[in-house]
Short mmCIF file of C-alpha atoms in Angstrom, two decimals:
data_model
loop_
_atom_site.label_atom_id
_atom_site.label_comp_id
_atom_site.label_asym_id
_atom_site.label_seq_id
_atom_site.Cartn_x
_atom_site.Cartn_y
_atom_site.Cartn_z
CA MET A 1 -39.09 44.60 26.35
CA ASP A 2 -35.35 44.93 26.44
CA GLY A 3 -34.75 48.42 26.97
CA SER A 4 -31.02 47.89 25.55
CA GLU A 5 -32.86 48.29 22.73
CA GLN A 6 -32.24 51.19 20.37
CA PRO A 7 -35.81 53.11 19.25
CA LYS A 8 -35.62 54.05 15.54
CA ARG A 9 -34.57 57.31 14.70
CA GLY A 10 -37.80 59.93 12.51
CA ARG A 11 -38.26 63.17 12.24
CA LYS A 12 -39.89 64.10 14.91
CA PHE A 13 -37.90 61.85 17.77
CA ASP A 14 -36.00 64.35 19.43
CA ASP A 15 -39.30 66.31 19.04
CA VAL A 16 -40.46 63.19 21.48
CA LEU A 17 -37.42 62.84 23.59
CA ASN A 18 -37.59 66.25 24.88
CA GLY A 19 -41.52 65.84 25.70
CA ALA A 20 -40.57 62.72 27.44
CA ARG A 21 -38.14 64.59 29.33
CA GLN A 22 -40.41 67.08 30.98
CA VAL A 23 -43.39 65.45 31.99
CA PHE A 24 -40.75 62.50 33.70
CA LEU A 25 -38.95 64.89 35.57
CA SER A 26 -42.65 66.82 36.64
CA ARG A 27 -44.64 63.23 35.89
CA GLY A 28 -42.21 60.03 37.87
CA PHE A 29 -41.90 57.33 36.31
CA GLU A 30 -45.56 55.93 36.96
CA GLY A 31 -47.49 59.87 36.78
CA ALA A 32 -46.09 59.99 33.46
CA GLY A 33 -48.71 59.01 30.84
CA VAL A 34 -48.40 58.35 27.14
CA ASP A 35 -50.72 60.54 26.06
CA GLU A 36 -49.67 63.93 28.11
CA ILE A 37 -46.17 63.16 26.72
CA ALA A 38 -47.95 62.67 23.24
CA ARG A 39 -49.63 66.23 23.92
CA VAL A 40 -46.35 67.64 25.04
CA SER A 41 -44.68 66.69 22.13
CA GLY A 42 -46.56 67.69 19.83
CA VAL A 43 -47.06 64.53 18.23
CA SER A 44 -49.61 61.62 17.81
CA LYS A 45 -49.47 58.95 20.01
CA ALA A 46 -49.20 56.39 16.85
CA THR A 47 -46.39 59.21 16.00
CA LEU A 48 -44.46 57.94 19.73
CA TYR A 49 -45.31 54.35 19.23
CA SER A 50 -43.85 54.33 16.00
CA TYR A 51 -40.60 54.99 18.10
CA PHE A 52 -40.82 53.30 21.19
CA GLN A 53 -42.73 50.75 22.34
CA ASP A 54 -43.65 51.14 25.78
CA LYS A 55 -42.57 54.06 28.29
CA GLU A 56 -39.99 51.93 30.17
CA GLN A 57 -38.10 52.42 27.31
CA LEU A 58 -38.63 55.93 26.38
CA PHE A 59 -37.89 56.56 29.97
CA VAL A 60 -34.22 54.33 29.47
CA GLU A 61 -33.92 56.81 26.02
CA VAL A 62 -34.48 60.02 28.00
CA VAL A 63 -31.44 58.63 30.75
CA ARG A 64 -29.28 57.29 28.42
CA THR A 65 -29.06 60.27 26.04
CA GLU A 66 -28.63 62.96 29.03
CA CYS A 67 -25.64 60.25 30.01
CA GLN A 68 -24.39 60.47 26.68
CA ARG A 69 -24.64 64.43 26.45
CA MET A 70 -22.73 64.68 29.37
CA ALA A 71 -20.00 62.37 28.55
CA ASP A 72 -19.55 63.23 25.22
CA GLY A 73 -19.14 66.82 26.01
CA ALA A 74 -16.61 65.97 28.76
CA GLU A 75 -14.74 63.98 26.41
CA ALA A 76 -14.65 66.75 23.12
CA SER A 77 -13.25 69.31 26.06
CA ILE A 78 -10.22 67.55 27.11
CA ASP A 79 -6.57 66.55 25.66
CA PRO A 80 -6.79 62.96 27.29
CA THR A 81 -2.95 63.18 27.13
CA ALA A 82 -2.70 66.02 28.99
CA PRO A 83 -1.43 65.05 33.15
CA ALA A 84 -3.57 62.80 34.88
CA GLU A 85 -4.01 65.94 37.22
CA LEU A 86 -5.68 68.13 35.29
CA VAL A 87 -8.13 65.93 33.61
CA LEU A 88 -9.45 64.73 36.40
CA HIS A 89 -10.31 67.86 38.05
CA PHE A 90 -11.87 68.60 34.96
CA VAL A 91 -13.88 65.55 35.10
CA ALA A 92 -14.40 65.70 38.71
CA GLU A 93 -16.16 69.68 38.73
CA GLN A 94 -18.20 67.35 35.65
CA ILE A 95 -19.09 65.03 37.80
CA VAL A 96 -20.12 67.17 40.49
CA ARG A 97 -22.88 69.27 38.80
CA PHE A 98 -24.22 66.23 36.78
CA THR A 99 -24.79 64.65 40.69
CA LEU A 100 -25.74 67.56 41.81
CA SER A 101 -28.34 68.68 38.72
CA ASP A 102 -32.64 68.66 38.62
CA PHE A 103 -32.71 65.75 35.89
CA SER A 104 -29.89 63.28 37.73
CA ILE A 105 -31.30 64.11 40.75
CA LYS A 106 -35.28 63.40 39.88
CA ILE A 107 -34.25 60.37 38.09
CA PHE A 108 -32.64 58.71 40.62
CA ARG A 109 -35.71 59.24 42.85
CA ILE A 110 -37.82 57.78 39.73
CA CYS A 111 -35.91 54.66 39.96
CA VAL A 112 -36.09 53.96 43.96
CA ALA A 113 -39.22 54.96 43.67
CA GLU A 114 -40.23 52.29 41.27
CA ALA A 115 -37.86 50.02 42.97
CA GLU A 116 -40.04 47.48 43.14
CA ARG A 117 -42.89 47.50 40.89
CA PHE A 118 -40.46 48.08 37.93
CA PRO A 119 -37.19 46.64 39.29
CA LYS A 120 -35.78 46.73 35.54
CA LEU A 121 -35.64 49.94 35.32
CA GLY A 122 -32.96 50.30 38.33
CA ARG A 123 -31.61 48.32 35.92
CA GLU A 124 -31.54 49.34 32.84
CA PHE A 125 -31.59 53.05 34.25
CA TYR A 126 -27.75 51.79 36.05
CA GLU A 127 -26.73 50.68 32.31
CA ALA A 128 -27.83 53.37 31.28
CA GLY A 129 -25.79 56.31 33.11
CA PRO A 130 -23.58 54.57 35.13
CA LEU A 131 -22.19 52.30 34.16
CA MET A 132 -21.89 53.82 30.75
CA GLY A 133 -19.65 56.19 32.63
CA GLN A 134 -17.70 54.10 34.96
CA ARG A 135 -16.45 52.13 31.50
CA ARG A 136 -15.31 55.96 30.13
CA LEU A 137 -13.32 56.42 33.65
CA ALA A 138 -11.88 53.03 33.04
CA GLU A 139 -10.75 53.16 29.61
CA TYR A 140 -8.86 56.59 30.81
CA PHE A 141 -7.67 54.92 33.74
CA ARG A 142 -6.15 51.71 31.69
CA ALA A 143 -4.98 54.20 29.01
CA THR A 144 -3.24 56.57 32.10
CA ALA A 145 -1.78 53.43 34.01
CA GLU A 146 -0.20 52.45 30.31
CA ARG A 147 1.60 55.68 30.16
CA GLY A 148 2.58 54.75 33.62
CA GLU A 149 0.87 58.25 35.13
CA LEU A 150 -1.45 56.15 37.66
CA HIS A 151 -0.78 52.65 39.22
CA VAL A 152 -4.11 51.35 38.98
CA GLU A 153 -5.17 47.27 38.41
CA HIS A 154 -8.69 47.40 38.83
CA PHE A 155 -10.10 49.37 36.45
CA GLU A 156 -13.54 49.48 37.18
CA LEU A 157 -13.29 49.66 40.74
CA ALA A 158 -11.26 52.84 40.31
CA ALA A 159 -13.77 54.49 38.22
CA ASP A 160 -16.30 53.61 41.12
CA GLN A 161 -14.37 54.95 43.86
CA PHE A 162 -13.31 57.88 42.11
CA THR A 163 -17.30 59.46 41.25
CA GLU A 164 -18.04 58.17 45.47
CA LEU A 165 -15.20 60.28 46.20
CA CYS A 166 -17.03 63.12 43.81
CA GLN A 167 -20.68 62.52 45.93
CA ALA A 168 -19.41 63.40 49.20
CA LEU A 169 -20.06 66.06 51.23
CA LEU A 170 -23.03 67.69 49.12
CA TYR A 171 -24.83 64.88 46.94
CA PRO A 172 -26.08 63.62 50.53
CA GLN A 173 -27.50 67.41 51.11
CA ILE A 174 -29.25 67.41 47.83
CA ILE A 175 -30.28 63.54 47.49
CA PHE A 176 -31.98 64.00 51.68
CA GLY A 177 -33.48 67.50 50.77
CA ILE A 178 -31.62 69.25 52.81
CA ARG A 179 -30.08 71.64 50.25
CA SER A 180 -30.73 72.12 46.85
CA GLU A 181 -28.36 75.10 45.93
CA PHE A 182 -24.42 74.65 46.00
CA SER A 183 -21.72 77.90 45.28
CA GLU A 184 -19.03 77.24 42.92
CA ASP A 185 -15.77 77.74 45.46
CA GLU A 186 -18.49 74.08 47.52
CA ILE A 187 -18.20 72.42 44.14
CA LYS A 188 -14.63 72.71 43.52
CA HIS A 189 -13.47 72.52 47.40
CA VAL A 190 -15.25 68.79 46.64
CA ALA A 191 -13.91 67.96 43.31
CA HIS A 192 -10.18 68.98 44.68
CA GLU A 193 -10.86 66.83 47.10
CA ALA A 194 -12.17 63.79 44.74
CA VAL A 195 -8.69 64.37 42.80
CA MET A 196 -6.25 64.94 45.30
CA THR A 197 -7.64 61.68 47.70
CA PHE A 198 -7.53 59.84 44.60
CA LEU A 199 -4.13 60.64 43.79
CA ALA A 200 -2.68 59.89 47.43
CA ARG A 201 -3.83 56.10 46.59
CA TYR A 202 -3.22 55.73 42.92
CA ARG A 203 -0.50 58.55 41.46
CA SER A 204 2.69 55.89 40.09
CA ASP A 205 5.59 57.11 42.08
CA THR A 206 7.84 57.26 38.53
CA GLY A 207 4.48 58.59 37.19
CA ALA A 208 4.19 62.89 36.17
#
């Protein structure tokens, strides 16, 4: 089964997705049983399988839906024609918050834990989450380069670099279990420094 296939939708689709999200986060991928997902979702196994061919496709759709929600919400809240520094500060904060979220951390750990038994899972997670974010950022950087604000030649690389800057300092601490909570000031500080470092490299001499 190709996890990139779009599942068909129906009246109970969101119920299944919400139930699966809950079970995956509490049980992991291998520990999440279809019976339990159906029970938590309040549907029959037949209904679940009418939407999703298998557990892998369901997991990928949970990831895709959450990442899509985050990306769409961020895009709806910004003016893409605003000065790049303002937009990047907002985007950086969104990235920092998402990467530190319970959902993001648990999904990442699931993919790492299952990498050897289910190598395809990691690839599909990457395509549904990080790659989607990279493409959206790269598209924005291309637009700012065309306006002369940023001097970027390799848009996908720049998008990955920006995301990595947003994962400095705090992300390693949470991923290794050193800390689980961070203050608003810490989040804003990392986001600000990410933007300033990025602009030091990519701001155009003639840009705004």
